[in-house]
Structure formats: C-alpha cells, structure tokens
C-alpha cells in the first residue's frame, strides 16, 4: 500500500455524446419494460394473492412461474441491452 | 439446538480460510497505489468481475436468510430472491455505465463529479458508512450462525472470528484480493448449490424423515387422545397459571422423574407434541423439561421438517424433476413449526415450538410468513409493508456502496456493462436454486426450530458430513468476501471522502495508509459488536432494512444527477441526508424494531408499517427537486 495517492490522475474513455444518449435511452426503455412486469407481480401478490395459487399449465403455480419468469426476463433484457448498445467511436450497434 | 462439530468440517473449514487469507496476502502485496488498493487499478477482466459481483452480492443474507425463510415459511422467502435479482436491472440499465464514467474510487466521486462540493462528499460518505454498517450486521450474524454447527463454538465466537479475519484481510490487502476471493467463492457457491439441488431432486419427498437422512429427527406425535396423556401412570396436570392461562397448552408432569412435558391442544380436541426451551430464573436452560445437553439425563431440541401427506397418499415420491418437485410440494402437507413465548408464575420463560400442518397450497403462495402475512388482508393499507419492501429491493441494489465500487475495478463502460450481465446470469441462476434449497430443507428432517439461518447448512448435513463441511466453508468465505467488500467501501469513505476530500487533511503517504487501516479496523470492531447484539434476528430481514436505507439515501441523488440537468449540489446533499435520516428513523420506530430490537410491544410502534421505502424514496426525490429549484445551479465542472 505504499504510495497511496488519492490525487493520482485516472485516464478517461473517449466518449461520443450521441452514443451515450442512445445507450441511456435504450436502458430507460428496457427498464420500463421490466418495471411493467415487476409491478404486475407486486400488484398480483398484494391485491390478488389467491390468484397466485392457480396452476394454468397444470404444474407449478402462478407464483412460481411468475417468479421464475421475472428472473429469466432480467437475463433476456440484459442480453438485449448488450445487443442494442453502441460503442463510442463506432456509431452502430455493437 | 446444540450442534456437534466434526473433525472433517474443521479441516475443510481451515483449508478454505487459509486459502482465502493466502490469496489476500499474495495479491494484497501487489496493490501499490490508491487505484490498486481501492479499485484494483481498473484492471479486472469483465467476466471475473461479473462472477465477483455474484460473490459480493450472494451474501449470508442470500444464502442463509432466504433458504431459512423458505424452509420455515415457504414461498415468501423466494420473494426476496425475486426482488434482489430485479435490483440488478436498475444497476445495469441506469447506473453501471454513468458510474464508471463519472467516478474514481467511491460512490461520492461519481455524485460529486459535476460540483466539487464538500457537502456532497460529507453526505455521501456518511450514507456509505451507515448503509455499510446496516449491511454488515446480517453478514456477521450469518457468520456466527455458520460457525456454531461447524466448529461447535458459540455464536459470538463465530462473529469475532469472522470479524478478526476480515479486518485483517482488508487492512493488509485491497480490492484485487477482495475481487479474487469473491470470484472464487461466488463460483463455488453456485456450483455447490447446484449439486445440492440435484441431490434434493434425486431424494424426492418422504413422510418419514428417517428415510431421507439418518441425521433426521423422528416424526413428532399428533392426534393424541388427551385421556391417554392425563391418565398415564404418574401423570400430574399442571395448573395453567401465569402466561399459560391464555394459551392452548396442556402441561403434564411425571411425578416419578419430575419432567414436565407440554402438549398443544388442537382444534379437533386431540393433542400434538411440542418442543420446549425453558430459561429458568437462575439462567439454567431446560430442553423438553430436562437440562439442555447431550449427556446422561439431559435432552436437546430435536431436528424437524418433513411432509405429513404426499399426493396420492404415497409415503415417498422417489426422484423428481425440477417442476415435478415444485408441483409435489404444492400438493403436499408439510409440518411447519410455530412458536409461543410464555412467562410462568415462577419467572421461567418458556419458548414452546408447536407443529403446524400446512398445505402446500398455502405455503407456496405469498403471505404465509409473519413478514408478509398482511398481503392476505382485505385492507389495502395492510399491503403497504410488502409493496414497500419490494420497492426497496428493486431500488436498493444499485445504491449499495460495496456494489457500486466494483464498477471501478474494470477498465471501461463496456466492461462494466458486460460484467453486470454476467453477474445477472450467475445471481439469477442462484436465486432459482434457492427455492429448491429452501423447500429441500423444509422436508430434510434436520431443521433447527430455534434458528432459521442454519437451514441451508443443515440441509447439506442431511446428505453427508463432507457436503456440510464444504457448503459451510464456502458460505463462510462468502461472508468473508461480502464483509471485506463492505469494509473496503466504508474505509474508502473515511480515508478518501472524509479525510482527504472533505476535511482536506494534509497527510503524507504513511499517514494516509494508516488512516485507511484504522478506518477498516474501527468498522470491523463495530461490525463485530453489532453482529453479537442482533444475533437472533433473521439475516434476510436485516438486509431488507439495509436496502431501504440505501435506496432512500442514494438512489434519488444518483438518478436525478444523471437525468435532470437542473440538479444542484444542495439538492443532492439534502436528498441524501433526508433519505438516510428518514428511512433510519422510520426503521427504528417500526413494529419490527420494537419487537426484535427493544423487546417492546410492537403495537406501540410509532409508524404504521416496518419498511419505509415507499415513503422515503419519493421523499428523497421530492426534497432533491424542491431544494434544487430553490438554489442556484453552479457552473458545471467539465467531467
């Protein structure tokens, strides 16, 4: 830990404002998609808990299916975000 | 319950602990600069960082708390898994890249990037310290819970052991070693949980716990005719005096042995066996009416957890597929356990653990636990606690200081994004497994009725001693990794934000190093004290509080800084302080704190529900907007 230097310069990335804006916009849209599903889960659990016991596919109930679905959806949206994000200096999909 | 240590467990534990300390020493010696110490020089590969995210995040709360809550109450514990994972979406889509773009070492760096404000530095540093301390409590409680069955030490020894090792690691090493320790344990934890899940599915579900495991307890009697108990030779029915008067229990003393046995009167007029733990006025403990212990003439609480009815009336299911297992649990009846605390007229305090046959249709839907029971209420206001907690979990992840500083360990924004996606994959997979682990523990026959936090290690013990030793050791290193990350965040807040940037202290290199080390030591000691004080609380619930504070204090400032150009330094400072103080005050005034922290009547709590996020997050946004509109924007500093 010798040489602990709190003021050391840190190199910064080259940034393209248009790319940052595009990525931010994509992030917000995908977040909204997830919020809709997550909000639906919260609402169903809080206001219609009995509906969570239904077994629409004959196997696990809605509570389990919706819970697993939210976890899988998070990964799917994360991969979509990777696909639609752009790199600075390229201006096209990464 | 008294747990016996095994030499195999001790050996595996020592190997893991030695490995972790060795890695820390080796890599810590290579951290020569501030960047190296606090941010690993920005040179960690994104894939490694992603798994380290999992190692950092899958803490004692995730592993011990969620599994314990599912094992004791069912699906309600899985609600935490869903909320914890959902929080990563906010981290990926909103926070990851801007934070990497704006910051250097700490959360305060990013917030203060545009303003160079001492107020922001101070507020952000205090917030980091408060959130880190609240998050440290459950980690230390979990550590004590692990060491208890593993090494046979009391809970407080486990807390002290972990606290000393972690403080030592952080004082001698830095972010590089913390990252690699988290990477290794994150990987091992997920893989071991996968192995245990496969074993659970292969074992299936049984109505006789002894079939599941030789370590399991026996089936406890139910449906016993009251006359056969009261009419037995030497039986003497005790008067229902003191706190017993209002409760449905029948206490019978054997006049020959003097042992008192407590039965619960069920609705159908029959009796069911209970387990009791009595603390006499002189401090001695009785388990099921005898002195607690493993020796001659002593007794201990018995392990529990089994299905009482299976679909089709069968006694064992055999191997099951992943969905088949869940469906079987839904259609089964399981013996869960409740508890009553009773003070007798002689001053003895008895905790009675009683059987609760519960259908799967009940425990596999939200609302089966005391924490979330009110979601089944008809009053809309009763739902607020649940909604508030789910909001806190969603918003809290992206506001946790020890998670945020991990974004500084990779080289650029793309790496930050990629590592978050890897983290989501690993963490999401683990959280799916928690449902199987919890339900597997529920029917493993090895649960300790006094401590839900030990359900997962005891589940592993139901298979074999080696798996128990492995999972306990990995979980122990999980605690080490998370705690070291938290102490790193806290010591960075003190040395970098407070002493160097806020107080502008003139220190030479040696003094700066010493300041960081002393900060780590102080936080470590505080964590140990808190871990011992809160030893009986479910670690998952405590983490929920940490998420509430983090989300209320940090998220409004982070989000508005990124998305509202009119944000001022005064607005950010006020939002952090108001969010933090209001959520903290709310938590300390809640029914849960009255019951578990102060030992007071929860009905006299000052606030209507325990989780503050639904009030304090909007309050943070409101304060930021109002204060920003009332103050003059500063000329922006070039980022």
XYZ file of N, CA and C in Angstrom, chain A residues 1-10 12-15 20 23-24 26-28 30-32 34-35 38 41-43 45-50 52-55 58-68 70-75 77-79 81-82 85-88 94, chain B residues 31-34 37-38 75 78-79 82-83 85-86 89-90 92-94 97 100-102 104-105 113 171 173 323 326-327 330 364-366 375-376 383 386-387 390-391 394 411-414 417-418 421 424-425 428 431-432 435-436 495-496 500-501 509 512-513 517 563 639:
396
model
N 0.807 -1.207 0.000
C 0.000 0.000 0.000
C 0.839 1.254 0.000
N 2.148 1.072 -0.074
C 2.986 2.266 -0.123
C 2.646 3.048 -1.379
N 2.723 4.343 -1.314
C 2.428 5.165 -2.473
C 0.954 5.404 -2.665
N 0.215 5.333 -1.573
C -1.229 5.587 -1.661
C -1.451 7.031 -2.093
N -1.954 7.216 -3.296
C -2.055 8.571 -3.835
C -3.494 8.831 -4.256
N -4.199 9.591 -3.438
C -5.609 9.845 -3.709
C -5.834 10.810 -4.864
N -4.809 11.530 -5.257
C -4.975 12.526 -6.319
C -4.401 12.052 -7.648
N -4.078 10.753 -7.739
C -3.475 10.244 -8.969
C -4.418 10.435 -10.144
N -3.905 10.844 -11.313
C -4.770 11.029 -12.469
C -5.315 9.688 -12.968
N -6.554 9.695 -13.413
C -7.173 8.480 -13.944
C -7.530 8.735 -15.406
N -9.382 8.738 -18.854
C -10.810 8.721 -19.158
C -11.049 8.167 -20.561
N -12.230 7.550 -20.725
C -12.543 6.982 -22.027
C -12.924 8.071 -23.017
N -12.715 7.767 -24.299
C -13.227 8.642 -25.355
C -14.742 8.451 -25.398
N -15.486 9.544 -25.300
C -16.938 9.409 -25.255
C -17.602 10.152 -26.402
N -23.685 7.873 -25.983
C -24.119 7.857 -24.587
C -25.629 8.072 -24.511
N -27.472 4.894 -25.728
C -27.421 3.806 -24.739
C -28.307 4.104 -23.529
N -28.298 5.375 -23.115
C -29.140 5.763 -21.985
C -30.613 5.563 -22.324
N -31.926 3.521 -24.544
C -32.225 2.080 -24.607
C -32.385 1.514 -23.183
N -31.487 1.936 -22.301
C -31.547 1.464 -20.909
C -32.853 1.829 -20.249
N -33.301 3.053 -20.464
C -34.545 3.510 -19.835
C -35.742 2.738 -20.385
N -35.790 -0.295 -21.726
C -35.776 -1.683 -21.236
C -36.133 -1.748 -19.756
N -35.696 -0.726 -19.021
C -36.067 -0.676 -17.603
C -37.582 -0.581 -17.456
N -38.193 0.245 -18.294
C -39.653 0.400 -18.223
C -40.366 -0.920 -18.522
N -39.251 -3.869 -17.894
C -39.138 -4.723 -16.711
C -40.028 -4.237 -15.580
N -40.117 -2.908 -15.442
C -40.946 -2.331 -14.373
C -42.406 -2.771 -14.535
N -42.528 -6.366 -13.302
C -42.264 -6.416 -11.863
C -43.437 -5.799 -11.098
N -46.238 -8.175 -10.925
C -46.006 -9.205 -9.898
C -46.333 -8.669 -8.507
N -45.869 -7.442 -8.239
C -46.155 -6.837 -6.933
C -47.656 -6.679 -6.716
N -48.343 -6.194 -7.767
C -49.786 -5.944 -7.656
C -50.546 -7.248 -7.444
N -49.393 -10.086 -6.244
C -49.085 -10.649 -4.921
C -49.834 -9.907 -3.818
N -49.923 -8.593 -3.957
C -50.516 -7.785 -2.890
C -52.046 -7.791 -2.926
N -52.599 -7.715 -4.122
C -54.051 -7.498 -4.206
C -54.842 -8.728 -4.677
N -54.165 -9.682 -5.300
C -54.853 -10.915 -5.694
C -54.010 -12.132 -5.317
N -53.621 -12.270 -4.048
C -52.726 -13.380 -3.678
C -53.319 -14.746 -3.992
N -54.659 -14.829 -3.953
C -55.290 -16.124 -4.241
C -55.033 -16.555 -5.686
N -52.408 -16.270 -7.259
C -51.066 -16.831 -7.387
C -51.058 -18.346 -7.171
N -52.139 -18.877 -6.617
C -52.202 -20.325 -6.365
C -52.680 -21.103 -7.592
N -53.179 -20.400 -8.609
C -53.694 -21.088 -9.800
C -52.566 -21.830 -10.520
N -52.936 -22.907 -11.195
C -51.938 -23.689 -11.952
C -52.350 -23.737 -13.419
N -50.875 -26.598 -15.280
C -51.024 -27.910 -14.654
C -49.875 -28.292 -13.734
N -48.773 -27.563 -13.771
C -47.608 -27.876 -12.933
C -47.463 -26.865 -11.817
N -46.305 -26.170 -11.756
C -46.113 -25.149 -10.729
C -47.159 -24.041 -10.835
N -47.444 -23.397 -9.690
C -48.490 -22.375 -9.685
C -47.993 -21.036 -10.267
N -48.905 -20.077 -10.344
C -48.579 -18.783 -10.941
C -47.447 -18.090 -10.174
N -47.460 -18.221 -8.842
C -46.428 -17.574 -8.033
C -45.034 -18.031 -8.448
N -44.872 -19.331 -8.624
C -43.566 -19.877 -9.012
C -43.241 -19.503 -10.454
N -44.219 -19.666 -11.351
C -43.968 -19.388 -12.762
C -43.621 -17.910 -12.980
N -44.363 -17.028 -12.311
C -44.126 -15.589 -12.470
C -42.759 -15.222 -11.885
N -42.423 -15.814 -10.750
C -41.131 -15.541 -10.116
C -39.971 -15.979 -10.997
N -40.053 -17.218 -11.496
C -39.007 -17.704 -12.408
C -38.978 -16.831 -13.671
N -39.693 -13.693 -14.024
C -39.030 -12.403 -13.789
C -37.509 -12.554 -13.797
N -37.035 -13.665 -13.250
C -35.578 -13.883 -13.232
C -35.057 -14.107 -14.660
N -35.796 -14.904 -15.425
C -35.377 -15.166 -16.806
C -35.489 -13.888 -17.643
N -36.555 -13.128 -17.424
C -36.745 -11.888 -18.179
C -35.592 -10.907 -17.927
N -35.105 -10.869 -16.706
C -33.982 -9.974 -16.393
C -32.773 -10.320 -17.249
N -32.503 -11.604 -17.381
C -31.348 -12.013 -18.184
C -31.586 -11.720 -19.669
N -33.513 -9.391 -21.032
C -33.412 -7.948 -21.276
C -31.951 -7.481 -21.197
N -31.186 -8.083 -20.306
C -29.767 -7.719 -20.211
C -29.041 -8.060 -21.513
N -29.372 -9.210 -22.082
C -28.740 -9.601 -23.352
C -29.204 -8.702 -24.500
N -30.048 -5.613 -24.175
C -29.347 -4.344 -23.961
C -27.924 -4.417 -24.522
N -27.264 -5.541 -24.283
C -25.910 -5.726 -24.844
C -25.946 -5.595 -26.358
N -26.853 -1.733 -27.507
C -25.943 -0.651 -27.114
C -24.892 -0.408 -28.190
N -24.463 0.858 -28.291
C -23.424 1.198 -29.261
C -22.129 1.527 -28.552
N -21.013 1.368 -29.280
C -19.702 1.717 -28.735
C -19.319 3.115 -29.188
N -18.646 3.854 -28.334
C -18.153 5.171 -28.725
C -17.162 5.024 -29.871
N -23.249 -2.504 -31.375
C -22.030 -3.257 -31.028
C -22.232 -4.732 -31.264
N -0.814 -4.536 -4.531
C -1.585 -3.287 -4.622
C -0.737 -2.136 -4.082
N -0.087 -1.413 -4.989
C 0.897 -0.422 -4.564
C 0.368 1.018 -4.573
N -0.780 1.256 -5.193
C -1.257 2.633 -5.312
C -2.691 2.730 -4.802
N -3.182 3.972 -4.739
C -4.574 4.162 -4.338
C -5.499 3.462 -5.310
N -5.318 -0.162 -4.611
C -5.930 -0.547 -3.343
C -7.451 -0.460 -3.406
N -7.979 0.665 -3.890
C -9.430 0.873 -3.851
C -10.162 0.337 -5.079
N -42.902 -19.979 0.215
C -42.658 -19.101 -0.928
C -42.245 -17.683 -0.541
N -38.834 -16.656 -1.165
C -38.471 -16.510 -2.581
C -38.781 -15.107 -3.099
N -39.694 -14.405 -2.426
C -39.984 -13.016 -2.813
C -38.719 -12.162 -2.704
N -36.553 -12.772 -5.775
C -37.056 -12.046 -6.948
C -36.665 -10.565 -6.851
N -36.860 -9.986 -5.682
C -36.552 -8.564 -5.502
C -35.066 -8.271 -5.616
N -32.820 -9.915 -7.300
C -32.368 -10.033 -8.688
C -32.860 -8.845 -9.518
N -34.109 -8.453 -9.282
C -34.690 -7.348 -10.056
C -33.872 -6.068 -9.888
N -31.389 -5.047 -12.560
C -31.857 -4.412 -13.787
C -31.649 -2.897 -13.702
N -31.961 -2.341 -12.539
C -31.725 -0.901 -12.342
C -30.227 -0.614 -12.438
N -27.934 -2.243 -14.094
C -27.424 -2.373 -15.470
C -27.905 -1.234 -16.362
N -29.217 -0.960 -16.339
C -29.793 -0.026 -17.307
C -29.588 1.444 -16.938
N -29.404 1.728 -15.659
C -29.366 3.134 -15.246
C -28.014 3.548 -14.654
N -22.957 2.221 -16.371
C -22.075 2.978 -17.258
C -21.825 4.407 -16.781
N -19.322 4.350 -13.910
C -17.958 4.085 -14.378
C -17.386 5.341 -15.053
N -18.253 6.069 -15.751
C -17.829 7.260 -16.488
C -17.452 8.395 -15.532
N -18.222 8.525 -14.433
C -18.091 9.697 -13.570
C -17.156 9.499 -12.380
N -14.237 7.527 -9.549
C -12.858 7.040 -9.478
C -12.752 5.882 -8.469
N -12.982 6.192 -7.198
C -12.804 5.174 -6.160
C -14.084 4.898 -5.378
N -18.925 14.594 -9.100
C -18.140 14.849 -10.310
C -18.387 16.229 -10.907
N -7.116 -4.823 6.025
C -6.006 -3.964 6.456
C -4.707 -4.311 5.739
N -4.619 -6.063 2.625
C -4.740 -6.181 1.171
C -5.598 -5.061 0.607
N -39.716 -29.329 -12.103
C -41.089 -28.822 -11.991
C -41.975 -29.794 -11.214
N -41.656 -29.107 -7.507
C -42.439 -27.948 -7.057
C -43.923 -28.296 -7.001
N -44.384 -29.041 -8.008
C -45.801 -29.432 -8.035
C -46.120 -30.363 -6.857
N -46.514 -28.345 -3.773
C -47.803 -27.635 -3.782
C -48.944 -28.526 -3.322
N -47.000 -22.242 -0.606
C -46.396 -21.988 -1.917
C -46.975 -20.739 -2.583
N -47.664 -19.924 -1.810
C -48.155 -18.637 -2.334
C -47.763 -17.521 -1.360
N -47.748 -16.256 -1.815
C -47.333 -15.154 -0.941
C -48.258 -15.008 0.269
N -50.413 -9.407 3.266
C -50.862 -9.339 1.865
C -52.180 -10.085 1.694
N -52.510 -10.958 2.648
C -53.787 -11.686 2.558
C -54.919 -10.947 3.277
N -51.255 -3.729 2.804
C -50.354 -4.204 1.740
C -49.084 -3.354 1.652
N -45.473 -4.852 2.350
C -44.981 -5.718 1.281
C -44.540 -4.890 0.066
N -45.407 -3.971 -0.356
C -45.080 -3.155 -1.533
C -43.811 -2.334 -1.285
N -40.676 -4.615 -1.499
C -40.354 -4.987 -2.882
C -39.781 -3.795 -3.638
N -40.263 -2.603 -3.324
C -39.715 -1.388 -3.938
C -38.273 -1.164 -3.478
N -35.931 -3.549 -5.195
C -35.764 -3.165 -6.601
C -34.796 -1.986 -6.732
N -12.004 -1.827 -16.785
C -11.292 -0.754 -17.484
C -12.196 0.287 -18.125
N -13.412 -0.104 -18.579
C -14.241 0.884 -19.284
C -15.733 0.583 -19.103
N -16.561 1.409 -19.749
C -18.013 1.272 -19.579
C -18.547 -0.024 -20.188
N -17.968 -0.440 -21.303
C -18.438 -1.689 -21.924
C -18.159 -2.868 -20.994
N -20.713 -2.881 -18.289
C -21.977 -3.446 -18.770
C -21.893 -4.975 -18.859
N -20.810 -5.462 -19.467
C -20.672 -6.918 -19.641
C -20.593 -7.625 -18.289
N -23.976 -8.072 -16.795
C -24.771 -9.138 -17.419
C -24.325 -10.505 -16.896
N -25.746 -10.847 -13.481
C -27.187 -11.162 -13.503
C -27.399 -12.651 -13.793
N -26.632 -13.193 -14.745
C -26.786 -14.616 -15.083
C -26.452 -15.492 -13.874
N -28.998 -14.719 -10.933
C -30.340 -15.209 -11.273
C -30.420 -16.723 -11.142
N -30.546 -17.688 -7.525
C -31.823 -17.415 -6.872
C -32.901 -18.429 -7.259
N -32.824 -18.954 -8.486
C -33.741 -20.046 -8.841
C -33.474 -21.245 -7.923
N -35.061 -21.606 -4.209
C -36.396 -22.169 -3.955
C -36.284 -23.673 -3.684
N -35.423 -24.339 -4.454
C -35.231 -25.786 -4.249
C -34.504 -26.059 -2.935
N -11.287 7.378 4.502
C -9.960 7.867 4.129
C -10.000 8.781 2.906
N -10.782 8.416 1.900
C -10.800 9.172 0.640
C -11.799 10.331 0.679
N -9.500 13.024 3.194
C -8.740 13.691 2.136
C -9.554 14.780 1.441
N -10.796 14.435 1.036
C -11.564 15.377 0.216
C -12.419 16.350 1.018
N 2.213 10.007 2.781
C 1.788 8.690 2.313
C 1.548 7.720 3.472
N -1.662 8.514 5.296
C -2.852 8.146 4.522
C -3.110 6.637 4.613
N -2.040 5.893 4.507
C -2.174 4.438 4.620
C -2.699 4.074 6.002
N -6.227 2.122 7.196
C -6.180 0.909 8.018
C -6.958 1.087 9.322
N -30.268 12.336 -14.843
C -31.393 12.607 -15.749
C -32.023 13.991 -15.603
N -16.450 17.221 -16.841
C -16.245 15.878 -16.291
C -14.998 15.234 -16.900
